[in-house]
Tab-separated table of C-alpha atoms and ligand atoms in Angstrom:
chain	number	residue	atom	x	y	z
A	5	UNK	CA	14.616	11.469	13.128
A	6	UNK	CA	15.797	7.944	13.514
A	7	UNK	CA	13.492	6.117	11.696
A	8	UNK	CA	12.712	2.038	11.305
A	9	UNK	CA	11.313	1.774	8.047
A	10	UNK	CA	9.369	-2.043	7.991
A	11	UNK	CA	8.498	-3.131	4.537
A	12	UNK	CA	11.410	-0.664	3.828
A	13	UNK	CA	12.133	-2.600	0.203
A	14	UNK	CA	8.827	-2.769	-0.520
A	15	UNK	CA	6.805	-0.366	-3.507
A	16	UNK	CA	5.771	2.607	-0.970
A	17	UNK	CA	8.740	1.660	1.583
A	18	UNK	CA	11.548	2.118	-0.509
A	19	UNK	CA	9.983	5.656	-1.335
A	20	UNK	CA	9.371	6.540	2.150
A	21	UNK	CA	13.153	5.847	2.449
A	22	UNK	CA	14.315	7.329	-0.303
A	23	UNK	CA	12.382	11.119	0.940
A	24	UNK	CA	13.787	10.260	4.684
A	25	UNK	CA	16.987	9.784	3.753
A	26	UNK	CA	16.920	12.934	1.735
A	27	UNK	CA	15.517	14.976	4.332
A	28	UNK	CA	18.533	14.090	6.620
A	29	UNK	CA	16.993	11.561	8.670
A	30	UNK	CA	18.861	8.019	9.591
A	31	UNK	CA	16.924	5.090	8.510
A	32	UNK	CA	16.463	1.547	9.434
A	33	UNK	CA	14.436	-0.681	7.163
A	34	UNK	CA	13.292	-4.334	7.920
A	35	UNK	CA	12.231	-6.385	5.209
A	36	UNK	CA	12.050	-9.763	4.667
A	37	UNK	CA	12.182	-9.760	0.724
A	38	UNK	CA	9.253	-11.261	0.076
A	39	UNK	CA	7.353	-9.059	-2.145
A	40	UNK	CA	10.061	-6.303	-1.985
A	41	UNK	CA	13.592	-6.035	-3.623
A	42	UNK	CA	16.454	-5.135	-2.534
A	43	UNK	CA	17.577	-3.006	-5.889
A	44	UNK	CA	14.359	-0.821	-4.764
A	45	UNK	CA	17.151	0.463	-2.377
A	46	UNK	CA	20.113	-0.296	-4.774
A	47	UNK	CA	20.194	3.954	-4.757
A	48	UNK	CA	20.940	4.290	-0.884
A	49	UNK	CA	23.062	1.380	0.161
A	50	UNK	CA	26.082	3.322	-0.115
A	51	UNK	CA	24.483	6.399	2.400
A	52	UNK	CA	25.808	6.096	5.811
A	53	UNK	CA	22.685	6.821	7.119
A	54	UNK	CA	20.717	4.241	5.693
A	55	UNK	CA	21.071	0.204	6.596
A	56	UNK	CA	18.903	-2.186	5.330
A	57	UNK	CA	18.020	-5.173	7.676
A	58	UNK	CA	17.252	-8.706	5.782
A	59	UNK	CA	14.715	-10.308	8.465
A	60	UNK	CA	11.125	-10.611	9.495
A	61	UNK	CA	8.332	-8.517	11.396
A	62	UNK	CA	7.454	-12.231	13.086
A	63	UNK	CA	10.863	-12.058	14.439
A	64	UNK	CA	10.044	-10.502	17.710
A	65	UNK	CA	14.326	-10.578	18.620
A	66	UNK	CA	15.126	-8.957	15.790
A	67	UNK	CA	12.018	-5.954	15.994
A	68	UNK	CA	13.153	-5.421	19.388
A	69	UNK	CA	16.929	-4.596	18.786
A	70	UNK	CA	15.778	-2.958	15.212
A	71	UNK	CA	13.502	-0.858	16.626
A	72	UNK	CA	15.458	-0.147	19.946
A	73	UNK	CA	17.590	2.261	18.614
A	74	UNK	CA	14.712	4.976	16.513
A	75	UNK	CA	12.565	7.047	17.652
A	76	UNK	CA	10.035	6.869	14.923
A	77	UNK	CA	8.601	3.286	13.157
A	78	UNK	CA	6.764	3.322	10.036
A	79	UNK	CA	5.060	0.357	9.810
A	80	UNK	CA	4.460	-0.699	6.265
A	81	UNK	CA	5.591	-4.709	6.169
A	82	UNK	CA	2.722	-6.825	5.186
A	83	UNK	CA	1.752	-9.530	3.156
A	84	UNK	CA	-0.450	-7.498	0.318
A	85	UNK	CA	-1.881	-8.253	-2.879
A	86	UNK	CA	-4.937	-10.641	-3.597
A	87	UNK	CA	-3.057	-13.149	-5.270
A	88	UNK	CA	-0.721	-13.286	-1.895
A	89	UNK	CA	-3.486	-13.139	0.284
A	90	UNK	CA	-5.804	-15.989	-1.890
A	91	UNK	CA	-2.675	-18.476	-2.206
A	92	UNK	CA	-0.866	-17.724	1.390
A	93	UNK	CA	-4.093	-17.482	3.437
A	94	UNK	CA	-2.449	-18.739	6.788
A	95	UNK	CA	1.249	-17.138	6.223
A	96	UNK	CA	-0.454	-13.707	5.506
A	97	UNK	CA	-2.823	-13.650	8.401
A	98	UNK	CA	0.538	-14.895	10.686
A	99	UNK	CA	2.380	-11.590	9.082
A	100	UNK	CA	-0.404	-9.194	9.347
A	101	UNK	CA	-1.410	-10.098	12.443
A	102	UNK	CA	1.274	-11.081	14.458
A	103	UNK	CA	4.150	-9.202	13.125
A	104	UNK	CA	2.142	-6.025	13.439
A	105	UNK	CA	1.382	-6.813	17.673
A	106	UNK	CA	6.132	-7.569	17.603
A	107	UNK	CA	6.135	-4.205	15.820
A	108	UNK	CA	3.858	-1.849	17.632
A	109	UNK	CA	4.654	-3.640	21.380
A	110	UNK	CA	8.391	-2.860	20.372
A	111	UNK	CA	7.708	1.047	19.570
A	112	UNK	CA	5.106	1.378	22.653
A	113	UNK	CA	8.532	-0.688	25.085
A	114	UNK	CA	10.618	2.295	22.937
A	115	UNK	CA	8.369	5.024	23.399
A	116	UNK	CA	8.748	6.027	19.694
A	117	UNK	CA	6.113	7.392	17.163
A	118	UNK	CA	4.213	4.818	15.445
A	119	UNK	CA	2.659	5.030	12.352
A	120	UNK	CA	0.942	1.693	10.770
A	121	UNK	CA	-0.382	2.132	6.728
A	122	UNK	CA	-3.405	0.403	6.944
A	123	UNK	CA	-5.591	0.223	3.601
A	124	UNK	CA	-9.003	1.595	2.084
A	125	UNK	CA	-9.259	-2.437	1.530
A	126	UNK	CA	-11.137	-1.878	5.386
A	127	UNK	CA	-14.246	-0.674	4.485
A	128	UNK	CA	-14.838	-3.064	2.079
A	129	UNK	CA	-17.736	-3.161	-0.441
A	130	UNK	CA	-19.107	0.045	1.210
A	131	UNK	CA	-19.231	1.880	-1.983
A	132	UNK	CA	-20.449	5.167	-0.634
A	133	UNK	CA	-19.529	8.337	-2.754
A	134	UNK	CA	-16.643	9.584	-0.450
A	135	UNK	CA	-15.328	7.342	2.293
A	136	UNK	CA	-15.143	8.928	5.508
A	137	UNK	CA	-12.835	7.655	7.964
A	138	UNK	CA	-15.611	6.308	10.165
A	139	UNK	CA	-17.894	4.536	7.531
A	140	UNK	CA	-19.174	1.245	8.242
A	141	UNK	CA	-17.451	-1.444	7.029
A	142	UNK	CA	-18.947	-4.050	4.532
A	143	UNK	CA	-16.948	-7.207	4.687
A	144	UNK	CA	-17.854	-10.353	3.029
A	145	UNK	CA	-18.188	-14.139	5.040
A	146	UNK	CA	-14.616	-14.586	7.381
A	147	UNK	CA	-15.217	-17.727	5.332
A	148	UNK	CA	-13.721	-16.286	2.025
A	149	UNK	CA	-9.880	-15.699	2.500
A	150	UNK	CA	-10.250	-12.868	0.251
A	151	UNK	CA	-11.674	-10.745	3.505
A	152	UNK	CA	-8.879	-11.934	5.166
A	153	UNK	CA	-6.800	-8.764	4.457
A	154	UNK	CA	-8.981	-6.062	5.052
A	155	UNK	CA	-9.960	-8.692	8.962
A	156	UNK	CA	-6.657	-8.736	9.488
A	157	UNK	CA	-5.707	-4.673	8.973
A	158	UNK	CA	-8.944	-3.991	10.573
A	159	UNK	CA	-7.674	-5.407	13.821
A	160	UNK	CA	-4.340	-4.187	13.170
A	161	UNK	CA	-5.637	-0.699	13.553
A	162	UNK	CA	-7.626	-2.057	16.571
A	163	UNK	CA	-4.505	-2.713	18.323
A	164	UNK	CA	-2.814	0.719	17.406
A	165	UNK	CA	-5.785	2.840	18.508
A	166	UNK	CA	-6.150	0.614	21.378
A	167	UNK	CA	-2.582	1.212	22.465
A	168	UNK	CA	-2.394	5.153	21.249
A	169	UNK	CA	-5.790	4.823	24.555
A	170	UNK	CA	-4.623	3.213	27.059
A	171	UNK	CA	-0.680	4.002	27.023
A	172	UNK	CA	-0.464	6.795	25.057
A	173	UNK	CA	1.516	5.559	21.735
A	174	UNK	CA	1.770	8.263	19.189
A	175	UNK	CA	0.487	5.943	16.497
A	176	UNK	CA	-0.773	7.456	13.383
A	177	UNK	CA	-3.263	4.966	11.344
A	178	UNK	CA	-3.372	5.873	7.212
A	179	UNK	CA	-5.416	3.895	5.129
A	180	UNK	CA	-4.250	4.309	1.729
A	181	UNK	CA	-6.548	3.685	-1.362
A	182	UNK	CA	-4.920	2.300	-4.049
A	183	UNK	CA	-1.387	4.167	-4.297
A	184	UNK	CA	0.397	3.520	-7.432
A	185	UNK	CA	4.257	4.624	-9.065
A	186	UNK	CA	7.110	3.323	-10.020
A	187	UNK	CA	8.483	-0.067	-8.677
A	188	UNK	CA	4.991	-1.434	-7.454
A	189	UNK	CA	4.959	-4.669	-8.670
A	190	UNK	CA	2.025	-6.449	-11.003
A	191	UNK	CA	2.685	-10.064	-9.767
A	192	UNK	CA	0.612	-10.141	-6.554
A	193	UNK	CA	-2.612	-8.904	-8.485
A	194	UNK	CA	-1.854	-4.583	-8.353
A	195	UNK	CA	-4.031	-3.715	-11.237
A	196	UNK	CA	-1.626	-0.861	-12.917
A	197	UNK	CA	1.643	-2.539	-13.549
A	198	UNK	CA	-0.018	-5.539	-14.724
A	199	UNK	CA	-1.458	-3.653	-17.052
A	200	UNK	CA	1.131	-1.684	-18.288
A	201	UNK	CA	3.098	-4.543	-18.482
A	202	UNK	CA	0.912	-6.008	-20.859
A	203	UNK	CA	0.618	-3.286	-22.649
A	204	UNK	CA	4.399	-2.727	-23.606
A	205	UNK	CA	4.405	-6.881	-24.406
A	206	UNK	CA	1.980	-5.719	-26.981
A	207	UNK	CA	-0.650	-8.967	-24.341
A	208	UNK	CA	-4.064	-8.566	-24.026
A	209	UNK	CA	-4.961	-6.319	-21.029
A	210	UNK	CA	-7.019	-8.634	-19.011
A	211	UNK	CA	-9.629	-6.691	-17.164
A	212	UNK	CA	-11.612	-8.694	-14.667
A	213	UNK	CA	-15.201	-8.479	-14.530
A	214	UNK	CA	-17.111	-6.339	-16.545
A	215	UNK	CA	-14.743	-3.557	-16.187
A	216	UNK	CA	-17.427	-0.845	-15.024
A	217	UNK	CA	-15.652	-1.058	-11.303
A	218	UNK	CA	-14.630	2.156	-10.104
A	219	UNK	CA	-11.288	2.900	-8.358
A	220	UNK	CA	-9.633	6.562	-7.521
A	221	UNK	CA	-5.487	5.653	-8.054
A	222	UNK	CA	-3.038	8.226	-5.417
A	223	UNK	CA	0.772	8.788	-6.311
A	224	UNK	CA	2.568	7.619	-4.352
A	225	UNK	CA	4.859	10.828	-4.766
A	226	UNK	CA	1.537	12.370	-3.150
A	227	UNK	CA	1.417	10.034	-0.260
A	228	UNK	CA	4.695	9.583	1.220
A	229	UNK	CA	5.505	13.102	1.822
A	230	UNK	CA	1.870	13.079	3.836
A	231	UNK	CA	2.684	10.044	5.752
A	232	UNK	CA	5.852	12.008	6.922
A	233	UNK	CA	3.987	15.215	8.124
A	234	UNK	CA	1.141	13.374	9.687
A	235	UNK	CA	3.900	11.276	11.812
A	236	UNK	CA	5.146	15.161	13.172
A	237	UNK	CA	1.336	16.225	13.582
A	238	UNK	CA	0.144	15.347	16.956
A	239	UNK	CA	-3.584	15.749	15.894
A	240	UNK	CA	-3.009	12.824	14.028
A	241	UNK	CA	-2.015	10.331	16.849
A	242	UNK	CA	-4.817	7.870	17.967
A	243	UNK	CA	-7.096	8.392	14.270
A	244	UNK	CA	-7.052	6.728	11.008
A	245	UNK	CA	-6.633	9.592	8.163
A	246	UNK	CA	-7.379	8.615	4.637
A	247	UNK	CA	-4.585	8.824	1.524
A	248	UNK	CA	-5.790	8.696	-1.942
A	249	UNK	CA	-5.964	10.326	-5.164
A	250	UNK	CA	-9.137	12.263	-6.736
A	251	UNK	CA	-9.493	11.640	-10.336
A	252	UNK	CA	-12.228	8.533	-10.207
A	253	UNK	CA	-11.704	6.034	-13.417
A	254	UNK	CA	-13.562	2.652	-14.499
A	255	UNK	CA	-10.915	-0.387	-14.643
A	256	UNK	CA	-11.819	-0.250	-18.397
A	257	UNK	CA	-11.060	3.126	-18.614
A	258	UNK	CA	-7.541	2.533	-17.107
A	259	UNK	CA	-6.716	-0.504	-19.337
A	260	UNK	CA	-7.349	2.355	-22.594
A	261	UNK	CA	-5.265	4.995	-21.192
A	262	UNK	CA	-2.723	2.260	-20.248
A	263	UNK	CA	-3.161	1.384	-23.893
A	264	UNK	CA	-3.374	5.053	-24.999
A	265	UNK	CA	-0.489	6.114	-23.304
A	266	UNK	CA	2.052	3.382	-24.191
A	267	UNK	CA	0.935	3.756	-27.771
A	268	UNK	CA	0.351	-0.372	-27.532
A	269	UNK	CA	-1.273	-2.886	-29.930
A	270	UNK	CA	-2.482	-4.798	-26.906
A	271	UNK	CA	-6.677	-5.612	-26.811
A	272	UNK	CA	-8.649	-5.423	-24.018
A	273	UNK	CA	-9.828	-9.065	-22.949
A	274	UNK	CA	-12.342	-9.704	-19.755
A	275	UNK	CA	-11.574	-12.213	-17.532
A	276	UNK	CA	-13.852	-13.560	-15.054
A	277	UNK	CA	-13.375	-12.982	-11.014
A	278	UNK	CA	-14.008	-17.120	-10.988
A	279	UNK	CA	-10.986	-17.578	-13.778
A	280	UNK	CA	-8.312	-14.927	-11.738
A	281	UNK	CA	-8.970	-15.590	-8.348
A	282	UNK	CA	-11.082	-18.918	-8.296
A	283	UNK	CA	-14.668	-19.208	-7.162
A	284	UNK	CA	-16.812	-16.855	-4.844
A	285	UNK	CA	-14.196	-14.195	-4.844
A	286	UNK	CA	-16.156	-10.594	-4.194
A	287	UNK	CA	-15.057	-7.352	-5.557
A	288	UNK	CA	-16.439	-3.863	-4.578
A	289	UNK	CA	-18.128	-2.061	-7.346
A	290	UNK	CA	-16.711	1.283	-6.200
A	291	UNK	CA	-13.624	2.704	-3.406
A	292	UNK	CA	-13.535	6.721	-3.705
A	293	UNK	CA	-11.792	8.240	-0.430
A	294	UNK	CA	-12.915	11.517	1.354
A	295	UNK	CA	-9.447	13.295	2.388
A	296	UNK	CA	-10.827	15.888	3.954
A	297	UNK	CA	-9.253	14.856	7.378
A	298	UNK	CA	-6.138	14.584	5.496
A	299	UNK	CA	-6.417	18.014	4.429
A	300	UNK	CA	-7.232	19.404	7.633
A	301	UNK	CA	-4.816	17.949	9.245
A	302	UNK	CA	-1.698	18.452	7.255
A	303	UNK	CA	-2.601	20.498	4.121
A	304	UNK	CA	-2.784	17.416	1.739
A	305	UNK	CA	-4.256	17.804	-1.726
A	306	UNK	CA	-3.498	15.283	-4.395
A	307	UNK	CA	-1.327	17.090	-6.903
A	308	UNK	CA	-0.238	14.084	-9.584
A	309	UNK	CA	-2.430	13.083	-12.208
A	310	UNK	CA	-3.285	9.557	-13.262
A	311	UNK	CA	-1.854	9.711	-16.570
A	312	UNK	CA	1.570	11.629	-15.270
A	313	UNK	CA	1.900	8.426	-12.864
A	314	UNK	CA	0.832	6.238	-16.040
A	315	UNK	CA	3.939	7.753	-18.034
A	316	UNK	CA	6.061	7.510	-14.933
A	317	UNK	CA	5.287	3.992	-14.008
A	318	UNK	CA	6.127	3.161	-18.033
A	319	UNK	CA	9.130	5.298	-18.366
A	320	UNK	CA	10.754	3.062	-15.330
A	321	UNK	CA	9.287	-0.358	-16.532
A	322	UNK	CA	10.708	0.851	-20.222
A	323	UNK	CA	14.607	1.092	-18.307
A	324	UNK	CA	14.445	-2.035	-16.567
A	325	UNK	CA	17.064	-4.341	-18.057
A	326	UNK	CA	15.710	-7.131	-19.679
A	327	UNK	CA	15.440	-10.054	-17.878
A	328	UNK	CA	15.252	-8.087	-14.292
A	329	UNK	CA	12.515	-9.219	-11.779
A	330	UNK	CA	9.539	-7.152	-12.106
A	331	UNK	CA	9.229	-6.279	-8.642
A	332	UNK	CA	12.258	-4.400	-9.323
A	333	UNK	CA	10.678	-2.135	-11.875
B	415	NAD	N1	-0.008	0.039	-2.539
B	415	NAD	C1	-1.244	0.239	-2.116
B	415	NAD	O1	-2.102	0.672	-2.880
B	415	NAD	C2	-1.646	-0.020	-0.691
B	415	NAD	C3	-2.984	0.162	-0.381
B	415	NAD	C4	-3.390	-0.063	0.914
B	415	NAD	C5	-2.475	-0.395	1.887
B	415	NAD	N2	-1.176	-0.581	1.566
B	415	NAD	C6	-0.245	-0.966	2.632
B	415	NAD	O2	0.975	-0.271	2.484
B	415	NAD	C7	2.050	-1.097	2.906
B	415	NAD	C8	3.089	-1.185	1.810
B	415	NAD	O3	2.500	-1.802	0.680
B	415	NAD	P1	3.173	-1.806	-0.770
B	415	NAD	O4	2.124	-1.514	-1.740
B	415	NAD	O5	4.403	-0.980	-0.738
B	415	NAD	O6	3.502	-3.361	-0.939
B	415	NAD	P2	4.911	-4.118	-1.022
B	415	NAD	O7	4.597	-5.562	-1.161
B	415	NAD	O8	5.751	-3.513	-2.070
B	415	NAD	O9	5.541	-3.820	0.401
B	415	NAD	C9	5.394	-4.673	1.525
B	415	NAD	C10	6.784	-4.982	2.020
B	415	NAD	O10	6.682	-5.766	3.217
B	415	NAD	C11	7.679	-6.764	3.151
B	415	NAD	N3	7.275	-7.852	4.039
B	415	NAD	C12	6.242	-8.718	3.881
B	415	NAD	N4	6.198	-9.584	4.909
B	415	NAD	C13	7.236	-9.253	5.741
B	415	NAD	C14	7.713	-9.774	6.953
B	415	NAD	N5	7.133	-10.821	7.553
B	415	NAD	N6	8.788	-9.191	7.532
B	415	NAD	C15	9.403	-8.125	6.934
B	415	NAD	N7	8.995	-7.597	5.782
B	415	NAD	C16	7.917	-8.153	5.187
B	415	NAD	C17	7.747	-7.168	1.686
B	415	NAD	O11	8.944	-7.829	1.320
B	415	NAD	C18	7.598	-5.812	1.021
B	415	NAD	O12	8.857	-5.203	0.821
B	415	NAD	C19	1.433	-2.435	3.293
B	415	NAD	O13	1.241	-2.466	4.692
B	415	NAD	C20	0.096	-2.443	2.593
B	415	NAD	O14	-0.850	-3.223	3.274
B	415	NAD	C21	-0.728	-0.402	0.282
């Protein structure tokens, strides 16, 4: 496989790169740096068959002569993160919406296999007990930029299934509900490194809300190997297929194992959605994903536990060298 790799330095992109490139595939990531780093890749930039290209998705140049020599794009660059979204409304609707037509009209001009990593973020606050792939979605007013995400990915899939119809794109669609390891970042509002991070500074862990919120965290050790097989499973081309992990847990319930597990002093503190995010921002009470598709299709079944991905995520955050970004984890 010759792969393009966009968000390549990202959190899940760097991983994706780091199993292609050890499955002896050649790999092209595009990143523009913005919420990735470059030591994510620090491990591969001597491999011959890896190249890292500083630029952006909106660059529609650039995506053409990146993407002009693979036969496989994983699209992953996007502006994520509420904080990013809330603060950058206009320059995160420009890269998620735009960037993602340069991307896939570049791999449909290619003929290569497309796959876009869209997010469980779609559906919204449907809080149904198992999210099938075709649930409704519940978004909030277009007026609050905090929908603007899940809008903008919504019609990012849109344009992916529309061109997988009408000129047959291989494009794979996975909507991945809230993936979590080592090197994710806490600054753009990920719940799990912010915590940990806390935790280790001996902070408060600020939970927001009352706390009772349910998420299900995946691995991301658990999702990029999946993302890999669905791109080489024709079954998947033209559908969105769910990635997640199993293991439901309250957000207070995270903040104690966070504190369990890192044997911290920190206290647990609740913050209000007004004081974190400003005024009228909406959260979903619950986000629990139905894999079954997943599983059908390729096999996958969650295999890493919360708290194994807790100790992993604090193992790496306990070897960063002081003073290093914390994107860089
Ligand atoms: N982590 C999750 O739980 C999660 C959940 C749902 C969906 N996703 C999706 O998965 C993908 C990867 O997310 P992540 O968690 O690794 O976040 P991330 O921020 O670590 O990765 C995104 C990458 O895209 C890059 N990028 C942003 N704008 C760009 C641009 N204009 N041009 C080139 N590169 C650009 C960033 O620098 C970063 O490296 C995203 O598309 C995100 O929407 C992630």
């Amino acid at each position: 496989m010759k792969a393009v790799v966009t968000g390549g330095a990202g959190f899940i992109g760097s991983h994706l790169c780091d199993h292609l490139i050890a499955h002896g595939h050649e790999v092209v990531a595009l990143d523009d740096l913005s919420t990735g780093s470059r030591s994510n890749l620090d491990q591969l930039m001597d491999d011959p068959a890896f190249t890292l290209v500083t630029g952006s998705i909106l660059d529609q140049g650039l995506v053409g002569d990146v993407v002009a020599e693979c036969d496989t794009v994983f699209h992953l660059a996007a502006a994520v993160g509420v904080h990013t979204i809330v603060d950058h409304p206009l320059e995160s609707l420009h890269t998620n919406l735009h960037g993602t037509e340069n991307v896939v009209a570049a791999a449909a001009a290619r003929g290569a296999r497309f796959l876009i990593a869209s997010t469980s973020e779609v559906y919204g606050k449907n809080d149904a007990d198992g999210l099938t792939e075709e649930a409704d979605r519940v978004l909030g007013s277009p007026l609050k930029s905090r929908w603007s995400y899940a809008a903008a990915k919504g019609l990012d899939e849109l344009v992916g299934y529309v061109y997988a119809r009408q000129s047959g794109l291989p494009c794979v669609i996975t909507r991945f509900f809230n993936i979590v390891g080592p090197r994710q970042s806490g600054r753009y509002g990920m719940v799990v490194p912010r915590f940990v991070d806390q935790a280790l500074a001996g902070e408060p862990i600020t939970v927001y809300g009352d706390g009772d919120q349910r998420r299900c965290f995946g691995s991301v050790s658990d999702v990029v190997p999946a993302v890999v097989r669905l791109m080489d499973t024709p079954g998947a081309y033209g559908t969105a297929v769910n990635l997640g992990g199993a293991e439901e847990v309250t957000i207070r319930g995270l903040a104690e194992r966070v504190i369990a597990l890192t044997g911290s002093t920190s206290t647990i503190r609740h913050v209000s959605y007004a004081d974190a995010y400003g005024e009228g921002y909406e959260d979903m009470r619950r986000r629990m994903p139905d894999t079954t598709r997943a599983r059908d299709l390729i096999g996958y079944t969650p295999r890493h536990r919360l708290d194994d991905v807790i100790r992993a995520i604090v193992d790496a955050r306990r070897s960063t060298p002081a003073g290093a970004p914390l994107a860089t984890a």
